[in-house]
């Protein structure tokens, strides 16, 4: 009896597991579960478990097992609720009615859900195809699928999904969609790009992705989501065309031309040369401003059409628009290149009577640069184009309406120039520019006037370079301004050091044309001076070339007066080689004239140069200016200058340029030659 009761308890969990494994919606499992639990409550808990409890109480009171069981049965019979079985049957009947009603409500909810699904399915703007993954048969398709394929909904249901695609696409496509085993879902979440074959025989490009799965009693169904790619592909083609072509003129753009260059690049010597011509219109901006951008566009369109017709009609001549009024022409094959100038002349001729608007025509002129790459050359195509651009730049620089061939020698000079500029700027940053100082004296009395600061370049490969070896290359570049400010700052720092050691030494510093003509020069100079407040401003002298002061007379004169207003001295260097005149000497605010060394060097044997030197000395006296002779290389030079009336000099006969550390020793040892001191002033 006890063993049977125990097995009944074990059967409880077994029955629960069985009910839970029933397939179908939740309500399919709910009814049997409720029936089982009610029976267990009435038949087991209220009877069998209660009877077992009574028997255990009797045994504990001293009764035997058989007697205890009999007492428990009798007690349960006498005290059990009457009609328990009837009550159980009544409850089970009510529960069945509730369960049936729940099923009804569930089926009604399912119908509503299915209605909503079909409404969405049918109204979806993209094609959706529901198919059986075991064989690919189409179960359903929305109206958008009919629009894409040309088949009605009923006709689609009679087909397999593979039949919607051309034969060459079917195996590759359906191998990813159809899974006869129905094991793991065959994914095509990654889009499949293929084509649909419509009822009319038209192939439509599509992209297909998995849009989900529907669980059915007979197995899962899958939904394929189709996207018509026709417009997207057209858009891509349009974008690709625009990437390589100019939208306004229809000509290839620079990217298209470079592609052409690569396609037409000769890979073998017998393929011939390659010529690149860059062309632009002269004063086209003024035309746009005068007539408007729309008129300018009409001119460009018509000119492009004429130029395309003017070129030889073969693959060896291509033209493209790089942007704005900038065009490029590629010629390949020696025979075509030989016609370069006649082609250019045709382009020039095409610029006449271009329609700019109703009843209005204009003429445009062009400039062109030509670069020809010889057969077998390894130069990159971009280099040939850049060379043509350089030749065009030279045309524009000279203000000519014509064409120029690329000059390799000139171009190399430009490259070398830029290389020097870059190297010099790095030299300033690395501290490779140093100063030496050359004394200026009264040759007759020996009085020391001061020193001129001279820049030297300690080049890491070429050694110490003199100014003549690098100044001509940088004087037209803004780096010359950087040099001028660098030298000023270094010279003032050295003056501070000398002053700290008890020496007051005046210093003159050269500045270039760009620095003198810059509007900001006085302000920048004052900023540098403010960094060295202990240096008397009257001890600093600014030297400018005579040609610099005259080339931009108004700007130079204004800044020279500003320098004087800051308390600095001014001198004109290399005086006599430029534009010396009475008016000039009177107007320029400089109190020192430094006679150019060429007259000093030649005055010993050239009477003309000696006469010029004497005239400069006379002019300086007349206008109360101090004159200093540069290039005093020998005793004879000094003697002749003193005899002519010029006591002040600078040159090797006095002292070579020297490091700042050597100046003190030179000052202690300096004595003018006796043959100079005995000369009476002129």
Coordinates of C-alpha atoms in Angstrom, one line a residue, residues 104-613:
X104 CA -12.6 30.4 -29.3
X105 CA -11.1 33.7 -28.2
X106 CA -7.6 32.5 -29.2
X107 CA -8.7 31.5 -32.6
X108 CA -10.5 34.8 -33.0
X109 CA -7.3 36.7 -32.0
X110 CA -5.3 34.6 -34.4
X111 CA -7.7 35.5 -37.2
X112 CA -7.3 39.2 -36.4
X113 CA -3.5 38.8 -36.3
X114 CA -3.6 37.1 -39.6
X115 CA -5.8 39.8 -41.0
X116 CA -3.3 42.4 -39.8
X117 CA -0.4 40.5 -41.3
X118 CA -2.0 40.1 -44.7
X119 CA -2.9 43.8 -44.7
X120 CA 0.7 44.7 -44.1
X121 CA 1.9 42.0 -46.5
X122 CA -0.3 43.2 -49.3
X123 CA 0.4 46.9 -48.8
X124 CA 4.2 46.6 -48.5
X125 CA 5.7 48.6 -51.4
X126 CA 8.5 46.1 -52.0
X127 CA 8.0 42.6 -53.4
X128 CA 7.7 39.9 -50.7
X129 CA 7.6 36.2 -51.6
X130 CA 6.7 33.5 -49.1
X131 CA 8.1 30.1 -50.1
X132 CA 8.7 26.6 -48.9
X133 CA 12.5 26.2 -48.3
X134 CA 12.3 22.4 -48.9
X135 CA 11.5 22.8 -52.6
X136 CA 11.4 26.5 -53.3
X137 CA 7.6 26.5 -54.2
X138 CA 5.9 29.9 -53.8
X139 CA 3.2 29.9 -51.2
X140 CA 2.2 33.5 -51.4
X141 CA 3.4 36.8 -52.9
X142 CA 2.2 40.4 -52.4
X143 CA 0.9 42.7 -55.2
X144 CA 4.3 44.4 -55.5
X145 CA 5.8 41.1 -56.6
X146 CA 3.3 41.0 -59.5
X147 CA 4.3 44.5 -60.5
X148 CA 8.0 43.5 -60.5
X149 CA 7.6 40.2 -62.3
X150 CA 4.5 40.8 -64.5
X151 CA 2.9 37.6 -63.1
X152 CA -0.5 37.6 -61.3
X153 CA -0.7 36.3 -57.7
X154 CA -2.3 33.1 -58.8
X155 CA 0.3 32.5 -61.5
X156 CA 3.1 33.1 -59.0
X157 CA 1.7 30.5 -56.6
X158 CA 2.2 27.9 -59.3
X159 CA 5.9 28.6 -59.7
X160 CA 9.0 27.9 -57.7
X161 CA 11.1 30.8 -56.6
X162 CA 13.9 29.7 -58.9
X163 CA 11.7 30.1 -61.9
X164 CA 11.6 33.9 -61.3
X165 CA 15.3 34.1 -62.2
X166 CA 17.2 33.6 -65.5
X167 CA 18.7 30.1 -65.9
X168 CA 22.3 31.2 -65.4
X169 CA 21.3 32.7 -62.0
X170 CA 19.1 29.9 -60.7
X171 CA 21.7 27.5 -59.2
X172 CA 23.8 30.2 -57.6
X173 CA 20.8 31.8 -56.1
X174 CA 18.6 28.9 -55.0
X175 CA 21.6 27.0 -53.5
X176 CA 21.5 29.6 -50.8
X177 CA 17.7 29.6 -50.3
X178 CA 16.5 26.1 -50.6
X179 CA 17.2 23.6 -47.8
X180 CA 15.6 20.2 -48.3
X181 CA 16.7 19.0 -44.8
X182 CA 15.0 21.9 -43.1
X183 CA 17.7 21.8 -40.4
X184 CA 19.4 25.1 -39.6
X185 CA 17.8 28.0 -41.5
X186 CA 19.7 28.7 -44.8
X187 CA 20.6 32.3 -44.3
X188 CA 20.8 34.9 -47.0
X189 CA 20.9 37.9 -44.6
X190 CA 23.8 39.0 -46.6
X191 CA 22.1 40.5 -49.7
X192 CA 22.1 38.4 -52.9
X193 CA 22.4 40.5 -56.0
X194 CA 20.8 38.8 -59.0
X195 CA 18.2 39.4 -61.7
X196 CA 14.5 38.6 -62.0
X197 CA 13.1 37.4 -65.4
X198 CA 9.7 39.1 -65.9
X199 CA 6.8 37.6 -67.7
X200 CA 7.7 39.9 -70.7
X201 CA 11.2 38.5 -70.8
X202 CA 12.8 41.6 -69.3
X203 CA 15.6 41.1 -66.8
X204 CA 15.4 43.4 -63.8
X205 CA 18.4 43.8 -61.4
X206 CA 17.3 43.0 -57.8
X207 CA 18.8 42.7 -54.3
X208 CA 17.2 39.9 -52.1
X209 CA 17.5 39.5 -48.4
X210 CA 15.8 37.3 -45.9
X211 CA 12.8 39.1 -44.4
X212 CA 11.9 36.5 -41.8
X213 CA 10.4 33.1 -41.2
X214 CA 6.9 31.9 -40.5
X215 CA 6.3 28.8 -38.3
X216 CA 3.6 26.5 -39.6
X217 CA 2.5 23.0 -38.4
X218 CA 3.9 21.5 -41.5
X219 CA 7.2 23.3 -41.2
X220 CA 8.7 26.7 -41.5
X221 CA 8.1 29.0 -44.4
X222 CA 10.5 31.8 -45.4
X223 CA 10.0 35.3 -46.7
X224 CA 12.2 36.7 -49.4
X225 CA 12.4 40.5 -49.6
X226 CA 13.1 41.8 -53.2
X227 CA 14.4 45.3 -54.0
X228 CA 14.3 46.6 -57.6
X229 CA 17.9 47.9 -58.2
X230 CA 17.2 49.6 -61.5
X231 CA 17.2 53.2 -60.2
X232 CA 20.0 52.6 -57.8
X233 CA 22.2 51.2 -60.5
X234 CA 21.3 54.1 -62.8
X235 CA 22.3 56.4 -60.0
X236 CA 25.6 54.6 -59.5
X237 CA 26.3 54.8 -63.2
X238 CA 25.5 58.5 -63.1
X239 CA 27.9 59.0 -60.2
X240 CA 30.6 57.0 -61.9
X241 CA 30.2 59.1 -65.0
X242 CA 30.4 62.3 -63.0
X243 CA 33.5 61.0 -61.3
X244 CA 35.3 60.9 -64.7
X245 CA 33.5 63.6 -66.7
X246 CA 32.7 67.3 -66.5
X247 CA 29.0 67.8 -66.1
X248 CA 28.9 71.2 -67.9
X249 CA 30.8 70.4 -71.1
X250 CA 30.6 66.6 -71.2
X251 CA 34.4 66.4 -71.6
X252 CA 36.4 64.1 -69.4
X253 CA 37.5 65.8 -66.1
X254 CA 41.0 65.5 -64.6
X255 CA 40.3 62.1 -63.2
X256 CA 39.0 60.9 -66.6
X257 CA 42.0 62.4 -68.3
X258 CA 44.5 60.8 -65.9
X259 CA 42.7 57.5 -66.6
X260 CA 43.1 58.2 -70.3
X261 CA 46.8 59.0 -69.7
X262 CA 47.3 55.7 -68.0
X263 CA 45.5 53.9 -70.8
X264 CA 47.4 55.6 -73.5
X265 CA 50.8 55.5 -71.7
X266 CA 53.3 53.8 -74.1
X267 CA 54.6 50.6 -72.5
X268 CA 56.9 49.8 -75.3
X269 CA 59.3 52.1 -77.2
X270 CA 57.6 51.5 -80.5
X271 CA 54.4 53.0 -79.1
X272 CA 55.6 56.5 -79.6
X273 CA 55.9 59.7 -77.6
X274 CA 53.4 61.4 -75.3
X275 CA 52.5 65.1 -75.2
X276 CA 50.5 66.9 -72.6
X277 CA 49.2 70.4 -73.2
X278 CA 47.5 72.5 -70.5
X279 CA 45.4 75.3 -71.8
X280 CA 43.5 78.1 -70.1
X281 CA 41.5 81.1 -71.2
X282 CA 42.9 84.6 -70.8
X283 CA 40.8 87.0 -68.6
X284 CA 38.0 84.6 -68.3
X285 CA 37.1 85.8 -64.9
X286 CA 36.6 89.3 -66.2
X287 CA 34.2 87.9 -68.9
X288 CA 32.2 86.1 -66.1
X289 CA 32.1 89.3 -64.1
X290 CA 31.0 91.4 -67.1
X291 CA 28.4 89.0 -68.7
X292 CA 27.5 86.7 -65.8
X293 CA 28.3 83.1 -65.0
X294 CA 25.5 81.7 -67.3
X295 CA 27.1 83.5 -70.3
X296 CA 30.5 82.2 -69.3
X297 CA 29.1 78.7 -69.1
X298 CA 27.7 79.0 -72.6
X299 CA 31.1 80.1 -73.9
X300 CA 32.7 77.1 -72.3
X301 CA 30.2 74.7 -73.7
X302 CA 30.5 76.0 -77.2
X303 CA 34.3 76.3 -77.1
X304 CA 34.6 72.7 -75.8
X305 CA 32.4 71.5 -78.7
X306 CA 34.6 73.4 -81.2
X307 CA 37.8 72.2 -79.6
X308 CA 36.7 68.6 -79.6
X309 CA 36.0 68.9 -83.4
X310 CA 39.3 70.7 -84.0
X311 CA 41.3 67.8 -82.6
X312 CA 42.3 64.9 -84.8
X313 CA 39.4 62.4 -84.8
X314 CA 41.4 59.4 -83.5
X315 CA 42.2 57.9 -80.1
X316 CA 45.7 59.5 -80.1
X317 CA 44.2 62.9 -79.3
X318 CA 42.1 63.5 -76.2
X319 CA 40.8 66.7 -74.5
X320 CA 39.4 67.2 -71.0
X321 CA 38.4 70.0 -68.7
X322 CA 40.2 70.1 -65.4
X323 CA 38.0 72.8 -63.9
X324 CA 37.0 76.5 -64.5
X325 CA 38.7 77.7 -67.7
X326 CA 41.5 75.1 -67.4
X327 CA 41.7 72.3 -70.0
X328 CA 44.2 69.5 -70.8
X329 CA 45.0 67.8 -74.1
X330 CA 46.8 64.5 -74.5
X331 CA 48.5 63.6 -77.8
X332 CA 50.0 60.2 -78.4
X333 CA 51.9 59.0 -81.5
X334 CA 54.7 60.8 -83.1
X335 CA 52.7 61.8 -86.2
X336 CA 50.0 63.5 -84.0
X337 CA 52.5 65.2 -81.8
X338 CA 54.2 66.6 -84.9
X339 CA 51.0 68.5 -85.5
X340 CA 51.0 70.1 -82.0
X341 CA 51.4 73.7 -83.1
X342 CA 48.8 73.4 -85.9
X343 CA 46.4 71.8 -83.3
X344 CA 47.0 74.7 -81.0
X345 CA 46.4 77.2 -83.7
X346 CA 43.1 75.5 -84.4
X347 CA 42.2 75.9 -80.8
X348 CA 43.1 79.6 -80.9
X349 CA 41.0 80.1 -84.1
X350 CA 38.1 78.4 -82.4
X351 CA 37.9 81.2 -79.8
X352 CA 36.3 83.7 -82.2
X353 CA 32.6 84.7 -82.3
X354 CA 31.5 82.5 -79.4
X355 CA 27.9 82.9 -78.5
X356 CA 27.5 84.4 -75.0
X357 CA 23.8 85.3 -75.1
X358 CA 21.0 86.4 -77.4
X359 CA 22.6 88.4 -80.1
X360 CA 26.0 88.7 -78.3
X361 CA 29.3 87.0 -79.2
X362 CA 32.7 87.2 -77.6
X363 CA 36.3 86.4 -78.6
X364 CA 38.6 84.6 -76.1
X365 CA 42.3 84.1 -76.3
X366 CA 44.3 81.2 -74.8
X367 CA 47.6 80.4 -73.3
X368 CA 49.1 76.9 -73.4
X369 CA 52.0 75.0 -71.9
X370 CA 53.4 71.9 -73.7
X371 CA 55.5 69.1 -72.3
X372 CA 56.6 66.1 -74.4
X373 CA 57.8 62.9 -72.8
X374 CA 60.3 61.1 -75.0
X375 CA 59.9 57.5 -75.9
X376 CA 61.1 55.2 -73.2
X377 CA 61.1 57.9 -70.5
X378 CA 60.3 56.7 -67.0
X379 CA 58.7 60.0 -65.9
X380 CA 55.4 59.7 -64.2
X381 CA 52.4 61.0 -66.1
X382 CA 51.6 63.5 -63.3
X383 CA 55.2 64.9 -63.8
X384 CA 54.5 65.5 -67.5
X385 CA 51.3 67.3 -66.6
X386 CA 53.1 69.4 -63.9
X387 CA 55.8 70.3 -66.5
X388 CA 53.1 71.5 -68.9
X389 CA 51.6 73.6 -66.1
X390 CA 55.0 75.2 -65.5
X391 CA 55.3 76.1 -69.2
X392 CA 51.8 77.6 -69.0
X393 CA 52.8 79.6 -65.9
X394 CA 55.7 81.1 -67.8
X395 CA 53.4 82.1 -70.6
X396 CA 51.1 83.9 -68.1
X397 CA 54.1 85.4 -66.3
X398 CA 55.2 87.1 -69.5
X399 CA 51.7 88.3 -70.3
X400 CA 51.7 86.5 -73.7
X401 CA 48.7 85.0 -75.5
X402 CA 50.6 82.1 -77.0
X403 CA 52.2 78.8 -76.0
X404 CA 55.5 77.7 -74.6
X405 CA 57.3 74.3 -74.5
X406 CA 58.5 73.2 -71.2
X407 CA 62.2 74.2 -70.6
X408 CA 63.9 71.5 -68.6
X409 CA 66.9 73.7 -67.7
X410 CA 64.7 76.6 -66.5
X411 CA 62.5 74.2 -64.6
X412 CA 65.5 72.6 -62.9
X413 CA 66.6 76.1 -61.9
X414 CA 63.2 76.7 -60.3
X415 CA 63.4 73.3 -58.5
X416 CA 66.9 74.2 -57.2
X417 CA 65.7 77.6 -56.1
X418 CA 62.8 76.0 -54.0
X419 CA 65.2 73.4 -52.7
X420 CA 67.6 76.2 -51.5
X421 CA 64.7 78.1 -49.9
X422 CA 63.6 75.0 -48.0
X423 CA 67.1 74.2 -46.9
X424 CA 67.8 77.8 -45.8
X425 CA 64.6 77.9 -43.7
X426 CA 65.7 74.7 -42.0
X427 CA 69.2 76.3 -41.5
X428 CA 67.5 79.2 -39.6
X429 CA 65.6 76.7 -37.4
X430 CA 68.8 74.6 -36.8
X431 CA 71.0 77.6 -35.9
X432 CA 73.3 77.1 -38.9
X433 CA 73.3 80.9 -39.7
X434 CA 76.0 82.6 -37.7
X435 CA 77.4 86.2 -37.7
X436 CA 80.8 87.6 -38.3
X437 CA 81.7 91.2 -37.7
X438 CA 83.9 93.5 -39.9
X439 CA 85.2 96.8 -38.4
X440 CA 84.7 100.2 -39.9
X441 CA 87.3 102.8 -39.1
X442 CA 88.7 106.3 -39.8
X443 CA 91.7 105.2 -41.9
X444 CA 93.7 108.4 -41.2
X445 CA 93.2 108.7 -37.4
X446 CA 92.5 105.0 -36.6
X447 CA 89.3 105.9 -34.8
X448 CA 86.9 102.9 -34.5
X449 CA 83.4 103.5 -35.8
X450 CA 81.8 100.2 -35.2
X451 CA 81.2 96.9 -37.1
X452 CA 79.0 95.5 -39.8
X453 CA 77.2 92.2 -39.0
X454 CA 77.6 89.7 -41.9
X455 CA 75.7 86.4 -42.1
X456 CA 77.5 83.1 -42.8
X457 CA 75.8 79.8 -43.4
X458 CA 77.5 76.8 -41.8
X459 CA 76.2 74.3 -44.4
X460 CA 76.3 70.7 -43.2
X461 CA 77.7 69.5 -46.5
X462 CA 79.3 72.5 -48.3
X463 CA 80.9 74.1 -45.3
X464 CA 80.8 77.8 -44.5
X465 CA 79.0 79.8 -47.2
X466 CA 79.5 83.5 -47.9
X467 CA 76.4 85.8 -48.5
X468 CA 77.1 85.9 -52.2
X469 CA 76.5 82.1 -52.3
X470 CA 73.0 82.2 -50.9
X471 CA 71.5 85.7 -50.7
X472 CA 70.7 86.0 -54.4
X473 CA 68.6 82.8 -54.1
X474 CA 66.5 84.0 -51.2
X475 CA 66.2 87.8 -51.6
X476 CA 62.8 87.6 -53.4
X477 CA 61.4 85.0 -51.0
X478 CA 59.7 85.8 -47.6
X479 CA 62.5 83.8 -46.0
X480 CA 64.7 86.8 -46.5
X481 CA 62.5 88.7 -44.0
X482 CA 63.1 85.8 -41.5
X483 CA 66.8 86.2 -42.1
X484 CA 66.7 89.9 -41.5
X485 CA 64.9 89.6 -38.2
X486 CA 67.1 86.7 -37.2
X487 CA 70.3 88.8 -37.8
X488 CA 68.8 91.8 -36.0
X489 CA 68.0 89.7 -32.9
X490 CA 71.4 88.0 -32.9
X491 CA 73.3 91.3 -33.4
X492 CA 71.4 93.0 -30.5
X493 CA 72.1 90.0 -28.3
X494 CA 75.8 90.3 -29.1
X495 CA 75.7 94.1 -28.3
X496 CA 74.2 93.2 -24.9
X497 CA 77.1 90.8 -24.2
X498 CA 79.7 93.4 -25.2
X499 CA 77.9 96.0 -23.1
X500 CA 77.9 93.7 -20.1
X501 CA 81.7 93.3 -20.5
X502 CA 82.2 97.1 -20.6
X503 CA 82.4 97.6 -24.4
X504 CA 80.0 99.7 -26.3
X505 CA 80.3 98.7 -29.9
X506 CA 77.9 100.1 -32.6
X507 CA 76.7 97.6 -35.1
X508 CA 75.2 98.0 -38.6
X509 CA 72.8 95.3 -40.0
X510 CA 71.7 94.8 -43.7
X511 CA 68.0 94.3 -44.5
X512 CA 66.6 93.2 -47.8
X513 CA 64.0 94.8 -50.1
X514 CA 61.0 92.7 -49.0
X515 CA 61.7 93.5 -45.3
X516 CA 62.1 97.3 -45.9
X517 CA 59.0 97.5 -48.1
X518 CA 56.7 95.5 -45.7
X519 CA 54.1 97.8 -44.1
X520 CA 54.7 96.0 -40.8
X521 CA 58.5 96.5 -40.8
X522 CA 58.6 99.4 -38.3
X523 CA 56.3 97.6 -35.9
X524 CA 58.3 94.3 -36.1
X525 CA 61.6 96.2 -35.8
X526 CA 60.3 97.9 -32.6
X527 CA 59.2 94.6 -31.2
X528 CA 62.8 93.2 -31.7
X529 CA 64.3 96.3 -30.1
X530 CA 62.0 96.0 -27.1
X531 CA 63.5 92.5 -26.4
X532 CA 66.9 94.2 -25.8
X533 CA 66.0 97.4 -23.8
X534 CA 69.6 97.8 -22.5
X535 CA 71.0 98.5 -26.0
X536 CA 71.1 102.2 -26.9
X537 CA 69.1 102.5 -30.1
X538 CA 71.5 105.0 -31.5
X539 CA 74.2 102.2 -31.6
X540 CA 72.2 100.2 -34.1
X541 CA 72.4 101.2 -37.8
X542 CA 70.2 99.8 -40.6
X543 CA 71.8 99.4 -44.0
X544 CA 69.7 99.2 -47.2
X545 CA 70.8 98.8 -50.8
X546 CA 70.5 101.9 -52.9
X547 CA 68.5 99.9 -55.5
X548 CA 66.1 98.7 -52.7
X549 CA 65.5 102.3 -51.5
X550 CA 64.7 103.5 -55.0
X551 CA 62.7 100.6 -56.5
X552 CA 59.8 101.3 -54.1
X553 CA 60.7 104.9 -53.3
X554 CA 57.5 105.9 -51.5
X555 CA 57.2 102.8 -49.3
X556 CA 61.0 102.6 -48.6
X557 CA 61.2 106.3 -47.8
X558 CA 58.2 106.0 -45.4
X559 CA 59.8 103.0 -43.5
X560 CA 63.3 104.6 -43.5
X561 CA 61.8 107.7 -41.8
X562 CA 60.0 105.4 -39.3
X563 CA 63.4 103.7 -38.6
X564 CA 64.9 107.2 -37.9
X565 CA 62.0 108.0 -35.6
X566 CA 62.8 104.9 -33.6
X567 CA 66.2 106.4 -32.9
X568 CA 68.3 104.2 -35.2
X569 CA 70.9 105.3 -37.8
X570 CA 70.4 104.7 -41.5
X571 CA 72.9 104.1 -44.2
X572 CA 72.7 103.4 -48.0
X573 CA 74.8 100.4 -49.0
X574 CA 76.5 100.0 -52.4
X575 CA 75.9 103.7 -53.2
X576 CA 76.7 104.7 -56.7
X577 CA 75.5 101.6 -58.7
X578 CA 71.9 102.5 -58.8
X579 CA 70.0 105.7 -59.2
X580 CA 72.2 108.3 -57.5
X581 CA 71.0 111.8 -58.1
X582 CA 70.9 115.1 -56.2
X583 CA 67.1 114.7 -55.6
X584 CA 67.7 111.2 -54.4
X585 CA 70.4 112.1 -51.9
X586 CA 68.3 115.0 -50.6
X587 CA 65.1 112.9 -50.1
X588 CA 66.5 109.7 -48.6
X589 CA 66.7 109.9 -44.8
X590 CA 70.1 108.3 -44.4
X591 CA 73.1 110.0 -42.8
X592 CA 75.7 107.5 -44.1
X593 CA 76.6 106.6 -47.8
X594 CA 78.6 103.5 -48.3
X595 CA 80.5 103.7 -51.6
X596 CA 80.2 100.5 -53.7
X597 CA 83.3 98.4 -53.6
X598 CA 83.5 98.2 -57.4
X599 CA 84.6 101.9 -57.7
X600 CA 87.1 101.5 -54.8
X601 CA 88.7 98.3 -56.3
X602 CA 89.1 99.9 -59.8
X603 CA 90.0 103.5 -58.9
X604 CA 93.7 102.6 -58.9
X605 CA 93.8 101.8 -62.6
X606 CA 90.5 103.1 -64.0
X607 CA 90.2 106.9 -64.3
X608 CA 86.4 106.7 -64.8
X609 CA 85.8 104.8 -61.6
X610 CA 88.2 107.2 -59.8
X611 CA 86.2 110.1 -61.1
X612 CA 82.9 108.5 -60.0
X613 CA 84.4 107.9 -56.5

